[in-house]
Amino acid sequence: MRSLFISCLLLPALFHTVAAQSDAPNATVGPIPGLNATDVQAALTFERANWANGSVEDESFYRAPLNSSILPAGTLLKVELYTNTSLYTLPPQTALSRILYQTRNLNGSLIPASAYILWPYSPRTQPDGSYPVVAWGHGTTGIFPECAPSHIKSLSYQFTAPFPLAIQGYVVVAPDYAGLGVSKTASGEPIIHQLYANEAAANDLFYAVEAAQSAFPKLSKEFVVVGHSQGGGAAWAAAERQAHTPVQGYLGAVSAAPLLNFIATLQLGAALLGRDAVFASVAPSIAGVARAITSVFPDFDVGSVLTPAGLQRLRILEQIQGCNAAASELFTTGMVSIARPDVLENGYANAYQNLTSTGGKEIAGPLLVLQGTADTLIPVNITTQYVHLTSGRCPESAIEYVIYEGAEHIPSMYTSQREWLGWIEDRFAGKKVAGGLRTAERRSVLPQTNYQADLNWFLESVTERFQAS
Ligand SMILES: *[C@@H]1O[C@H](CO)[C@@H](O)[C@H](O)[C@H]1NC(C)=O
Ligand SMILES: *[C@@H]1O[C@H](CO)[C@@H](O)[C@H](O)[C@H]1NC(C)=O
Ligand SMILES: *[C@@H]1O[C@H](CO)[C@@H](O)[C@H](O)[C@H]1NC(C)=O
Ligand SMILES: *[C@@H]1O[C@H](CO)[C@@H](O)[C@H](O)[C@H]1NC(C)=O
Ligand SMILES: *[C@@H]1O[C@H](CO)[C@@H](O)[C@H](O)[C@H]1NC(C)=O
Ligand SMILES: *[C@@H]1O[C@H](CO)[C@@H](O)[C@H](O)[C@H]1NC(C)=O
Ligand SMILES: *[C@@H]1O[C@H](CO)[C@@H](O)[C@H](O)[C@H]1NC(C)=O
Ligand SMILES: *[C@@H]1O[C@H](CO)[C@@H](O)[C@H](O)[C@H]1NC(C)=O
């Protein structure tokens, strides 16, 4: 049983490895029942061991150039041509660059953000000799600047998409969504990551591609967008954005296990798995969305959707700048309610949801949707529902929907890898996709129980010569 109580007074000692965050609010909270500080510390230590080169706060790369505030969205703000790959756990013979680019948040404000570019050894070529670009929308890593994939050794989602894409000859342009990586605007205002505001993440995808193209003229004008989970929502939102704000070169989007509507997903999850189980498993996301709402509605009180225990944990997470691992230890252990019972009915939460919902709207260009039936985070039914809503709204839209029997959330990117890589190749080859909805179901060739069910490994740097032999 987890029974350790920790208080704010203990925090500086417990989290002595935390980089000084002089302007981050320190927790001013009382004891927190049910929290095991040893486990939180272990998760935090694990996260920090995965940083390529220290805190983003200490890397000057992540600081927006002075006077850049008014530059238009898509402007290249900074280029690091050759990132030191020995600090990362990349596939052999891939190279890395990083850029800062100007983007727009949900409210349309101009803000700086970071991105990485993963280079193949020998890229494919377009007829004009340019290198084909795939924009990668990553799944949730967390809500704070330290959660930027570009400063994580494995780029956070490694073989799920960026590694196979680069190995297959595509140049991968991968934004850290705004608020991850670059923590402040050029004028010093903090940037809050707008979790699950898919339209904002879609801005990041388009503007990162634009900035990368200006940094590297050999990159193709044409590009495909691929995203999973939060990034699946971003990729779908890219298809919607393309319908009202067309960008030259956009060839289509792959949206895997997409988070399209957080409240509807929670409601369906609660009906399927029970409210307590779902609220416990997505508690970090609920807290992250609550924080994001304040960036849109400054009057919003986070305490109106989080319990005092939830608020305390969010404050601690902010103080330690924890990401997925630390958040999971802080929020989903100890059987403490994080969200208030009426969170789904909260007016601000619903207004934020209305502003950020994806799906059921007009889209442009072909869309490939991938979904596993065993996904416990994104129930297959909700994806099916939005596929049908969208197709009903725009019957001429080319939507391919492929369902993978027995695949969990991240594994759906692996069951489908052959198909989405083929689909991307076809887009660059200029193959036309027939309009209308086509649905397919895939099943494993051997009985499902014989397959590796989920990700049970992570990548680490070699520290002894024999480990790489
Ligand atoms: C906290 O977790 C650690 C490791 O998981 C365990 O050894 C320790 O007994 C736990 N502490 C308490 C007070 O439960
Ligand atoms: C938070 O605590 C750290 C370490 O104890 C300290 O350096 C910092 O000044 C504090 N920040 C605030 C805003 O109180
Ligand atoms: C690591 O970060 C430090 C601090 O910003 C910087 O001086 C150094 O050049 C970085 N190292 C590499 C290899 O990028
Ligand atoms: C920023 O802009 C101001 C006013 O235009 C100018 O005086 C200053 O030199 C600029 N600073 C930099 C670093 O470009
Ligand atoms: C890259 O980083 C490694 C490890 O910190 C260092 O030994 C090496 O000198 C760096 N290479 C360059 C080109 O800076
Ligand atoms: C952001 O946009 C929403 C909806 O248009 C508006 O209600 C809100 O006041 C804006 N927030 C900020 C901080 O500008
Ligand atoms: C959100 O949208 C729904 C459906 O359009 C509407 O009924 C509801 O009033 C909206 N809620 C808020 C808080 O804007
Ligand atoms: C999910 O969809 C299936 C097939 O359409 C249906 O039988 C089932 O009732 C749905 N479940 C929920 C919870 O909506």
Tab-separated table of C-alpha atoms in Angstrom, residues 18-445:
chain	number	residue	atom	x	y	z
A	18	VAL	CA	15.667	19.364	-10.593
A	19	ALA	CA	17.198	22.192	-12.549
A	20	ALA	CA	16.504	25.580	-11.032
A	21	GLN	CA	13.290	26.915	-12.504
A	22	SER	CA	13.414	30.254	-10.812
A	23	ASP	CA	10.132	31.532	-12.213
A	24	ALA	CA	8.193	28.248	-11.956
A	25	PRO	CA	5.813	28.326	-9.025
A	26	ASN	CA	6.976	26.128	-6.174
A	27	ALA	CA	4.360	23.885	-4.636
A	28	THR	CA	2.728	25.508	-1.679
A	29	VAL	CA	0.619	22.518	-0.864
A	30	GLY	CA	-0.028	20.396	2.184
A	31	PRO	CA	0.514	16.651	2.537
A	32	ILE	CA	-0.569	14.504	-0.403
A	33	PRO	CA	-2.078	11.223	0.686
A	34	GLY	CA	-1.149	8.148	-1.285
A	35	LEU	CA	1.911	9.472	-3.075
A	36	ASN	CA	5.131	7.458	-3.092
A	37	ALA	CA	7.888	9.999	-3.611
A	38	THR	CA	10.474	7.282	-4.318
A	39	ASP	CA	8.490	6.143	-7.327
A	40	VAL	CA	8.012	9.714	-8.590
A	41	GLN	CA	11.730	10.366	-8.189
A	42	ALA	CA	12.537	7.161	-10.091
A	43	ALA	CA	10.271	8.191	-12.971
A	44	LEU	CA	11.803	11.663	-13.044
A	45	THR	CA	15.337	10.265	-13.013
A	46	PHE	CA	14.372	7.984	-15.905
A	47	GLU	CA	13.050	10.956	-17.884
A	48	ARG	CA	16.179	13.000	-17.297
A	49	ALA	CA	18.425	10.099	-18.253
A	50	ASN	CA	16.703	10.259	-21.642
A	51	TRP	CA	17.554	13.888	-22.313
A	52	ALA	CA	20.053	14.185	-25.145
A	53	ASN	CA	21.888	17.178	-23.668
A	54	GLY	CA	20.412	18.506	-20.435
A	55	SER	CA	17.448	20.738	-19.818
A	56	VAL	CA	15.873	22.773	-22.604
A	57	GLU	CA	16.153	25.717	-20.201
A	58	ASP	CA	19.939	25.412	-20.326
A	59	GLU	CA	20.227	24.988	-24.100
A	60	SER	CA	20.440	28.335	-25.813
A	61	PHE	CA	19.044	26.669	-28.938
A	62	TYR	CA	15.557	26.712	-27.392
A	63	ARG	CA	15.601	30.482	-26.818
A	64	ALA	CA	13.646	32.528	-29.354
A	65	PRO	CA	15.761	35.192	-31.076
A	66	LEU	CA	15.217	38.737	-29.868
A	67	ASN	CA	12.784	40.783	-31.922
A	68	SER	CA	11.293	37.686	-33.567
A	69	SER	CA	7.804	38.170	-32.062
A	70	ILE	CA	6.272	39.847	-35.084
A	71	LEU	CA	7.724	37.624	-37.798
A	72	PRO	CA	5.026	35.806	-39.772
A	73	ALA	CA	4.064	32.210	-39.064
A	74	GLY	CA	6.241	29.757	-41.005
A	75	THR	CA	9.336	31.952	-40.655
A	76	LEU	CA	12.561	30.109	-39.924
A	77	LEU	CA	13.925	31.605	-36.690
A	78	LYS	CA	17.030	29.506	-36.123
A	79	VAL	CA	18.840	26.523	-37.648
A	80	GLU	CA	21.161	24.020	-36.041
A	81	LEU	CA	22.465	22.361	-39.196
A	82	TYR	CA	24.170	19.403	-37.570
A	83	THR	CA	22.901	18.248	-34.211
A	84	ASN	CA	25.421	16.036	-32.421
A	85	THR	CA	23.964	12.578	-33.113
A	86	SER	CA	26.204	10.867	-30.564
A	87	LEU	CA	23.957	12.345	-27.877
A	88	TYR	CA	20.912	10.540	-29.347
A	89	THR	CA	19.908	6.909	-29.919
A	90	LEU	CA	19.184	7.227	-33.641
A	91	PRO	CA	19.311	4.517	-36.276
A	92	PRO	CA	22.861	4.215	-37.656
A	93	GLN	CA	23.520	6.536	-40.599
A	94	THR	CA	20.709	8.948	-39.911
A	95	ALA	CA	21.478	12.591	-39.186
A	96	LEU	CA	19.671	15.261	-37.248
A	97	SER	CA	19.063	18.997	-37.601
A	98	ARG	CA	16.959	21.227	-35.400
A	99	ILE	CA	15.156	24.454	-36.179
A	100	LEU	CA	13.075	27.091	-34.443
A	101	TYR	CA	10.095	28.292	-36.431
A	102	GLN	CA	7.257	30.726	-35.920
A	103	THR	CA	3.785	29.226	-35.462
A	104	ARG	CA	0.331	30.284	-34.297
A	105	ASN	CA	-1.540	29.009	-31.274
A	106	LEU	CA	-5.270	28.333	-31.121
A	107	ASN	CA	-5.964	32.011	-30.593
A	108	GLY	CA	-3.916	32.997	-33.602
A	109	SER	CA	-1.070	34.521	-31.590
A	110	LEU	CA	2.396	34.254	-33.112
A	111	ILE	CA	4.717	32.072	-30.999
A	112	PRO	CA	8.092	30.369	-31.504
A	113	ALA	CA	8.458	26.583	-31.419
A	114	SER	CA	11.132	23.965	-32.091
A	115	ALA	CA	11.324	21.007	-34.479
A	116	TYR	CA	13.769	18.323	-35.457
A	117	ILE	CA	14.599	17.096	-38.940
A	118	LEU	CA	15.690	13.475	-39.245
A	119	TRP	CA	17.728	12.818	-42.380
A	120	PRO	CA	18.106	9.559	-44.294
A	121	TYR	CA	21.529	8.597	-45.584
A	122	SER	CA	20.297	8.505	-49.171
A	123	PRO	CA	16.859	10.080	-49.569
A	124	ARG	CA	14.336	9.140	-52.204
A	125	THR	CA	13.991	11.796	-54.858
A	126	GLN	CA	11.088	13.539	-56.472
A	127	PRO	CA	11.140	14.027	-60.272
A	128	ASP	CA	12.731	17.469	-59.698
A	129	GLY	CA	15.477	15.910	-57.558
A	130	SER	CA	14.094	17.189	-54.251
A	131	TYR	CA	13.853	15.018	-51.131
A	132	PRO	CA	10.327	13.982	-50.100
A	133	VAL	CA	9.168	15.393	-46.763
A	134	VAL	CA	6.958	13.677	-44.208
A	135	ALA	CA	5.690	15.799	-41.326
A	136	TRP	CA	5.412	13.727	-38.144
A	137	GLY	CA	2.863	14.629	-35.464
A	138	HIS	CA	3.974	12.912	-32.270
A	139	GLY	CA	1.783	11.350	-29.593
A	140	THR	CA	1.497	12.921	-26.163
A	141	THR	CA	4.810	13.307	-24.367
A	142	GLY	CA	3.675	15.716	-21.663
A	143	ILE	CA	2.732	19.353	-21.297
A	144	PHE	CA	5.932	21.147	-20.225
A	145	PRO	CA	8.948	22.429	-22.182
A	146	GLU	CA	11.103	19.462	-21.082
A	147	CYS	CA	8.673	17.140	-22.913
A	148	ALA	CA	9.949	18.174	-26.368
A	149	PRO	CA	10.858	15.106	-28.480
A	150	SER	CA	13.730	17.057	-30.106
A	151	HIS	CA	15.748	16.934	-26.881
A	152	ILE	CA	15.032	13.257	-26.087
A	153	LYS	CA	17.643	10.680	-27.144
A	154	SER	CA	15.071	8.473	-28.917
A	155	LEU	CA	13.092	11.465	-30.294
A	156	SER	CA	10.332	10.043	-28.035
A	157	TYR	CA	8.560	7.921	-30.632
A	158	GLN	CA	11.555	6.232	-32.338
A	159	PHE	CA	10.398	3.175	-34.295
A	160	THR	CA	6.717	4.072	-34.090
A	161	ALA	CA	7.234	6.362	-37.105
A	162	PRO	CA	10.218	8.707	-37.354
A	163	PHE	CA	12.878	5.964	-37.581
A	164	PRO	CA	11.175	3.803	-40.231
A	165	LEU	CA	10.319	6.911	-42.247
A	166	ALA	CA	13.940	8.065	-42.325
A	167	ILE	CA	15.257	4.570	-43.016
A	168	GLN	CA	12.796	4.363	-45.908
A	169	GLY	CA	14.266	7.509	-47.446
A	170	TYR	CA	11.969	10.325	-46.291
A	171	VAL	CA	13.134	13.503	-44.629
A	172	VAL	CA	11.140	13.676	-41.390
A	173	VAL	CA	10.119	17.142	-40.201
A	174	ALA	CA	8.828	16.777	-36.654
A	175	PRO	CA	7.580	19.762	-34.691
A	176	ASP	CA	7.664	19.826	-30.923
A	177	TYR	CA	4.163	21.213	-30.469
A	178	ALA	CA	4.186	24.810	-29.252
A	179	GLY	CA	4.846	24.998	-25.529
A	180	LEU	CA	7.178	21.975	-25.647
A	181	GLY	CA	10.840	22.901	-26.104
A	182	VAL	CA	10.679	26.688	-26.377
A	183	SER	CA	9.248	27.861	-23.068
A	184	LYS	CA	8.935	31.603	-23.670
A	185	THR	CA	8.127	34.019	-26.443
A	186	ALA	CA	10.821	36.423	-27.618
A	187	SER	CA	9.356	38.995	-25.251
A	188	GLY	CA	9.508	36.590	-22.315
A	189	GLU	CA	5.876	35.470	-22.025
A	190	PRO	CA	5.498	31.819	-20.989
A	191	ILE	CA	4.071	29.563	-23.723
A	192	ILE	CA	1.423	27.102	-22.544
A	193	HIS	CA	1.104	23.883	-24.514
A	194	GLN	CA	-2.492	23.678	-25.781
A	195	LEU	CA	-3.014	19.981	-25.202
A	196	TYR	CA	-5.405	18.350	-27.710
A	197	ALA	CA	-6.092	21.642	-29.485
A	198	ASN	CA	-5.581	19.792	-32.758
A	199	GLU	CA	-5.930	22.869	-34.912
A	200	ALA	CA	-3.003	24.475	-33.085
A	201	ALA	CA	-0.890	21.312	-33.527
A	202	ALA	CA	-1.842	21.293	-37.226
A	203	ASN	CA	-0.460	24.837	-37.447
A	204	ASP	CA	2.775	23.516	-35.964
A	205	LEU	CA	2.957	20.782	-38.632
A	206	PHE	CA	2.409	23.139	-41.571
A	207	TYR	CA	4.628	25.932	-40.283
A	208	ALA	CA	7.467	23.587	-39.296
A	209	VAL	CA	7.422	22.175	-42.846
A	210	GLU	CA	7.471	25.680	-44.316
A	211	ALA	CA	10.397	26.737	-42.136
A	212	ALA	CA	12.288	23.500	-42.842
A	213	GLN	CA	11.800	24.030	-46.578
A	214	SER	CA	13.325	27.485	-46.323
A	215	ALA	CA	16.228	26.171	-44.236
A	216	PHE	CA	16.877	23.322	-46.683
A	217	PRO	CA	15.961	24.150	-50.291
A	218	LYS	CA	16.551	20.522	-51.320
A	219	LEU	CA	13.396	19.486	-49.436
A	220	SER	CA	10.384	18.783	-51.633
A	221	LYS	CA	7.514	21.236	-51.871
A	222	GLU	CA	5.244	18.168	-51.593
A	223	PHE	CA	4.678	16.646	-48.168
A	224	VAL	CA	2.548	14.065	-46.393
A	225	VAL	CA	1.435	14.436	-42.778
A	226	VAL	CA	1.518	11.419	-40.434
A	227	GLY	CA	0.422	11.453	-36.798
A	228	HIS	CA	-0.484	9.099	-33.990
A	229	SER	CA	-2.786	9.682	-30.998
A	230	GLN	CA	-2.479	13.409	-30.157
A	231	GLY	CA	-0.610	13.589	-33.463
A	232	GLY	CA	-3.388	11.566	-35.137
A	233	GLY	CA	-5.719	14.379	-34.094
A	234	ALA	CA	-3.213	16.901	-35.435
A	235	ALA	CA	-2.958	15.041	-38.760
A	236	TRP	CA	-6.752	14.912	-39.112
A	237	ALA	CA	-6.891	18.617	-38.224
A	238	ALA	CA	-4.295	19.192	-40.958
A	239	ALA	CA	-6.742	17.658	-43.461
A	240	GLU	CA	-9.479	19.997	-42.146
A	241	ARG	CA	-7.165	23.005	-42.249
A	242	GLN	CA	-6.263	22.182	-45.827
A	243	ALA	CA	-9.973	22.510	-46.732
A	244	HIS	CA	-10.119	26.158	-45.622
A	245	THR	CA	-6.454	27.237	-45.727
A	246	PRO	CA	-4.866	25.278	-48.571
A	247	VAL	CA	-1.098	24.922	-48.563
A	248	GLN	CA	0.690	24.139	-51.783
A	249	GLY	CA	2.347	20.738	-51.767
A	250	TYR	CA	0.050	19.032	-49.251
A	251	LEU	CA	-0.547	15.473	-50.452
A	252	GLY	CA	-2.671	13.958	-47.688
A	253	ALA	CA	-2.626	12.729	-44.102
A	254	VAL	CA	-2.299	9.495	-42.150
A	255	SER	CA	-4.178	9.679	-38.851
A	256	ALA	CA	-3.587	6.767	-36.475
A	257	ALA	CA	-5.538	6.155	-33.253
A	258	PRO	CA	-6.520	9.837	-33.314
A	259	LEU	CA	-7.580	11.871	-30.305
A	260	LEU	CA	-10.319	13.953	-31.952
A	261	ASN	CA	-12.625	14.960	-29.119
A	262	PHE	CA	-11.345	14.539	-25.579
A	263	ILE	CA	-14.690	14.827	-23.786
A	264	ALA	CA	-16.476	12.439	-26.153
A	265	THR	CA	-13.573	9.991	-25.832
A	266	LEU	CA	-13.806	10.111	-22.034
A	267	GLN	CA	-17.558	9.619	-22.145
A	268	LEU	CA	-17.312	6.583	-24.385
A	269	GLY	CA	-14.379	5.195	-22.396
A	270	ALA	CA	-16.375	5.602	-19.190
A	271	ALA	CA	-19.297	3.707	-20.733
A	272	LEU	CA	-17.008	0.894	-21.887
A	273	LEU	CA	-14.498	0.537	-19.057
A	274	GLY	CA	-16.085	2.382	-16.138
A	275	ARG	CA	-15.682	6.009	-15.224
A	276	ASP	CA	-13.216	5.531	-12.370
A	277	ALA	CA	-10.870	3.339	-14.421
A	278	VAL	CA	-10.843	5.738	-17.364
A	279	PHE	CA	-10.492	8.862	-15.234
A	280	ALA	CA	-7.576	7.261	-13.395
A	281	SER	CA	-5.759	6.200	-16.555
A	282	VAL	CA	-6.101	9.572	-18.283
A	283	ALA	CA	-5.672	11.748	-15.188
A	284	PRO	CA	-2.479	13.413	-16.532
A	285	SER	CA	-4.341	14.350	-19.703
A	286	ILE	CA	-7.237	15.812	-17.744
A	287	ALA	CA	-4.791	17.931	-15.742
A	288	GLY	CA	-2.956	18.908	-18.942
A	289	VAL	CA	-6.155	20.015	-20.653
A	290	ALA	CA	-7.180	21.958	-17.540
A	291	ARG	CA	-3.887	23.863	-17.704
A	292	ALA	CA	-4.339	24.399	-21.456
A	293	ILE	CA	-7.795	25.922	-20.956
A	294	THR	CA	-6.195	28.775	-18.985
A	295	SER	CA	-4.298	29.788	-22.141
A	296	VAL	CA	-7.579	30.361	-23.947
A	297	PHE	CA	-9.805	31.507	-21.078
A	298	PRO	CA	-7.729	33.444	-18.554
A	299	ASP	CA	-10.730	33.548	-16.157
A	300	PHE	CA	-10.837	29.769	-15.941
A	301	ASP	CA	-10.098	28.315	-12.496
A	302	VAL	CA	-8.235	25.007	-12.770
A	303	GLY	CA	-9.661	24.133	-9.356
A	304	SER	CA	-13.145	24.041	-10.857
A	305	VAL	CA	-12.287	20.798	-12.683
A	306	LEU	CA	-9.475	19.317	-10.565
A	307	THR	CA	-9.827	18.151	-6.967
A	308	PRO	CA	-7.431	19.639	-4.396
A	309	ALA	CA	-5.337	16.463	-4.791
A	310	GLY	CA	-5.336	16.912	-8.573
A	311	LEU	CA	-4.266	20.535	-8.237
A	312	GLN	CA	-1.455	19.621	-5.857
A	313	ARG	CA	-0.146	17.010	-8.251
A	314	LEU	CA	-0.306	19.403	-11.204
A	315	ARG	CA	1.703	21.950	-9.214
A	316	ILE	CA	4.312	19.361	-8.286
A	317	LEU	CA	4.507	18.180	-11.898
A	318	GLU	CA	5.072	21.764	-12.983
A	319	GLN	CA	7.732	22.334	-10.363
A	320	ILE	CA	9.681	19.254	-11.427
A	321	GLN	CA	8.818	19.807	-15.125
A	322	GLY	CA	7.776	16.153	-15.335
A	323	CYS	CA	6.544	14.471	-18.519
A	324	ASN	CA	4.677	11.218	-19.262
A	325	ALA	CA	6.611	9.007	-16.853
A	326	ALA	CA	6.542	11.342	-13.859
A	327	ALA	CA	2.930	12.306	-14.587
A	328	SER	CA	1.925	8.695	-14.659
A	329	GLU	CA	3.491	8.117	-11.221
A	330	LEU	CA	2.061	11.329	-9.802
A	331	PHE	CA	-1.459	11.046	-11.145
A	332	THR	CA	-2.346	7.439	-11.670
A	333	THR	CA	-1.094	5.831	-8.474
A	334	GLY	CA	-2.643	5.948	-5.046
A	335	MET	CA	-6.316	5.774	-6.070
A	336	VAL	CA	-6.860	9.479	-5.492
A	337	SER	CA	-9.480	11.312	-7.510
A	338	ILE	CA	-7.826	13.917	-9.693
A	339	ALA	CA	-10.859	15.281	-11.517
A	340	ARG	CA	-14.008	16.688	-10.004
A	341	PRO	CA	-17.062	14.488	-10.695
A	342	ASP	CA	-18.688	17.144	-12.892
A	343	VAL	CA	-15.576	17.815	-14.992
A	344	LEU	CA	-17.256	16.724	-18.228
A	345	GLU	CA	-20.094	19.183	-17.674
A	346	ASN	CA	-17.827	22.139	-16.868
A	347	GLY	CA	-18.694	25.125	-19.088
A	348	TYR	CA	-15.100	26.142	-19.802
A	349	ALA	CA	-14.088	22.544	-20.542
A	350	ASN	CA	-16.957	22.301	-23.022
A	351	ALA	CA	-16.165	25.659	-24.571
A	352	TYR	CA	-12.521	24.549	-25.015
A	353	GLN	CA	-13.765	21.274	-26.470
A	354	ASN	CA	-16.008	23.135	-28.898
A	355	LEU	CA	-13.093	25.277	-30.014
A	356	THR	CA	-10.791	22.294	-30.491
A	357	SER	CA	-12.971	19.433	-31.772
A	358	THR	CA	-11.729	17.628	-34.840
A	359	GLY	CA	-13.720	15.236	-37.023
A	360	GLY	CA	-17.075	15.507	-38.745
A	361	LYS	CA	-15.902	18.553	-40.700
A	362	GLU	CA	-14.904	19.125	-44.280
A	363	ILE	CA	-11.468	17.791	-45.205
A	364	ALA	CA	-9.253	18.168	-48.262
A	365	GLY	CA	-6.943	15.596	-49.781
A	366	PRO	CA	-6.859	11.866	-49.104
A	367	LEU	CA	-7.013	10.685	-45.485
A	368	LEU	CA	-5.860	7.283	-44.231
A	369	VAL	CA	-7.220	6.413	-40.773
A	370	LEU	CA	-5.680	3.538	-38.785
A	371	GLN	CA	-7.173	2.109	-35.612
A	372	GLY	CA	-6.692	-0.965	-33.397
A	373	THR	CA	-9.697	-2.673	-31.829
A	374	ALA	CA	-7.897	-3.290	-28.515
A	375	ASP	CA	-7.021	0.395	-28.040
A	376	THR	CA	-7.840	1.281	-24.424
A	377	LEU	CA	-7.104	5.002	-24.844
A	378	ILE	CA	-8.954	5.664	-28.103
A	379	PRO	CA	-11.885	3.230	-28.328
A	380	VAL	CA	-12.361	1.941	-31.873
A	381	ASN	CA	-15.996	3.031	-31.814
A	382	ILE	CA	-15.195	6.683	-31.474
A	383	THR	CA	-12.841	6.635	-34.434
A	384	THR	CA	-15.459	4.741	-36.450
A	385	GLN	CA	-18.044	7.333	-35.439
A	386	TYR	CA	-15.899	10.250	-36.642
A	387	VAL	CA	-14.946	8.475	-39.850
A	388	HIS	CA	-18.651	8.101	-40.637
A	389	LEU	CA	-19.512	11.649	-39.544
A	390	THR	CA	-16.796	13.041	-41.792
A	391	SER	CA	-17.691	10.837	-44.713
A	392	GLY	CA	-21.379	11.698	-44.253
A	393	ARG	CA	-20.505	15.369	-44.307
A	394	CYS	CA	-18.266	15.072	-47.368
A	395	PRO	CA	-19.174	11.859	-49.234
A	396	GLU	CA	-16.674	12.692	-51.992
A	397	SER	CA	-13.698	12.829	-49.629
A	398	ALA	CA	-11.200	10.029	-50.128
A	399	ILE	CA	-11.077	8.306	-46.750
A	400	GLU	CA	-9.533	4.895	-46.211
A	401	TYR	CA	-10.254	3.397	-42.803
A	402	VAL	CA	-8.295	0.331	-41.732
A	403	ILE	CA	-9.112	-1.467	-38.487
A	404	TYR	CA	-6.594	-3.846	-36.888
A	405	GLU	CA	-8.171	-6.584	-34.811
A	406	GLY	CA	-6.504	-6.974	-31.414
A	407	ALA	CA	-4.068	-4.027	-31.727
A	408	GLU	CA	-3.546	-1.690	-28.742
A	409	HIS	CA	-2.845	2.052	-28.953
A	410	ILE	CA	0.811	2.268	-30.039
A	411	PRO	CA	0.912	-1.196	-31.682
A	412	SER	CA	-1.595	-0.016	-34.301
A	413	MET	CA	1.316	1.918	-35.879
A	414	TYR	CA	3.280	-1.335	-36.140
A	415	THR	CA	0.487	-3.612	-37.448
A	416	SER	CA	-0.082	-1.011	-40.152
A	417	GLN	CA	3.475	0.070	-40.992
A	418	ARG	CA	3.615	-1.684	-44.364
A	419	GLU	CA	0.319	-0.073	-45.371
A	420	TRP	CA	1.023	3.504	-44.345
A	421	LEU	CA	4.485	3.426	-45.880
A	422	GLY	CA	2.952	2.154	-49.140
A	423	TRP	CA	0.252	4.817	-48.952
A	424	ILE	CA	2.848	7.585	-48.529
A	425	GLU	CA	4.865	6.227	-51.457
A	426	ASP	CA	1.716	6.349	-53.610
A	427	ARG	CA	1.047	9.985	-52.661
A	428	PHE	CA	4.539	11.059	-53.702
A	429	ALA	CA	4.147	9.017	-56.890
A	430	GLY	CA	1.058	11.093	-57.656
A	431	LYS	CA	-1.361	8.145	-57.623
A	432	LYS	CA	-4.981	9.253	-57.457
A	433	VAL	CA	-7.231	7.995	-54.684
A	434	ALA	CA	-10.864	7.363	-55.557
A	435	GLY	CA	-13.345	9.523	-53.658
A	436	GLY	CA	-15.586	8.044	-50.979
A	437	LEU	CA	-15.081	5.914	-47.884
A	438	ARG	CA	-13.412	2.525	-48.016
A	439	THR	CA	-13.142	0.422	-44.875
A	440	ALA	CA	-10.983	-2.655	-44.365
A	441	GLU	CA	-10.371	-4.952	-41.420
A	442	ARG	CA	-7.132	-6.802	-40.811
A	443	ARG	CA	-6.479	-9.769	-38.599
A	444	SER	CA	-3.230	-11.356	-37.454
A	445	VAL	CA	-2.247	-14.426	-39.453
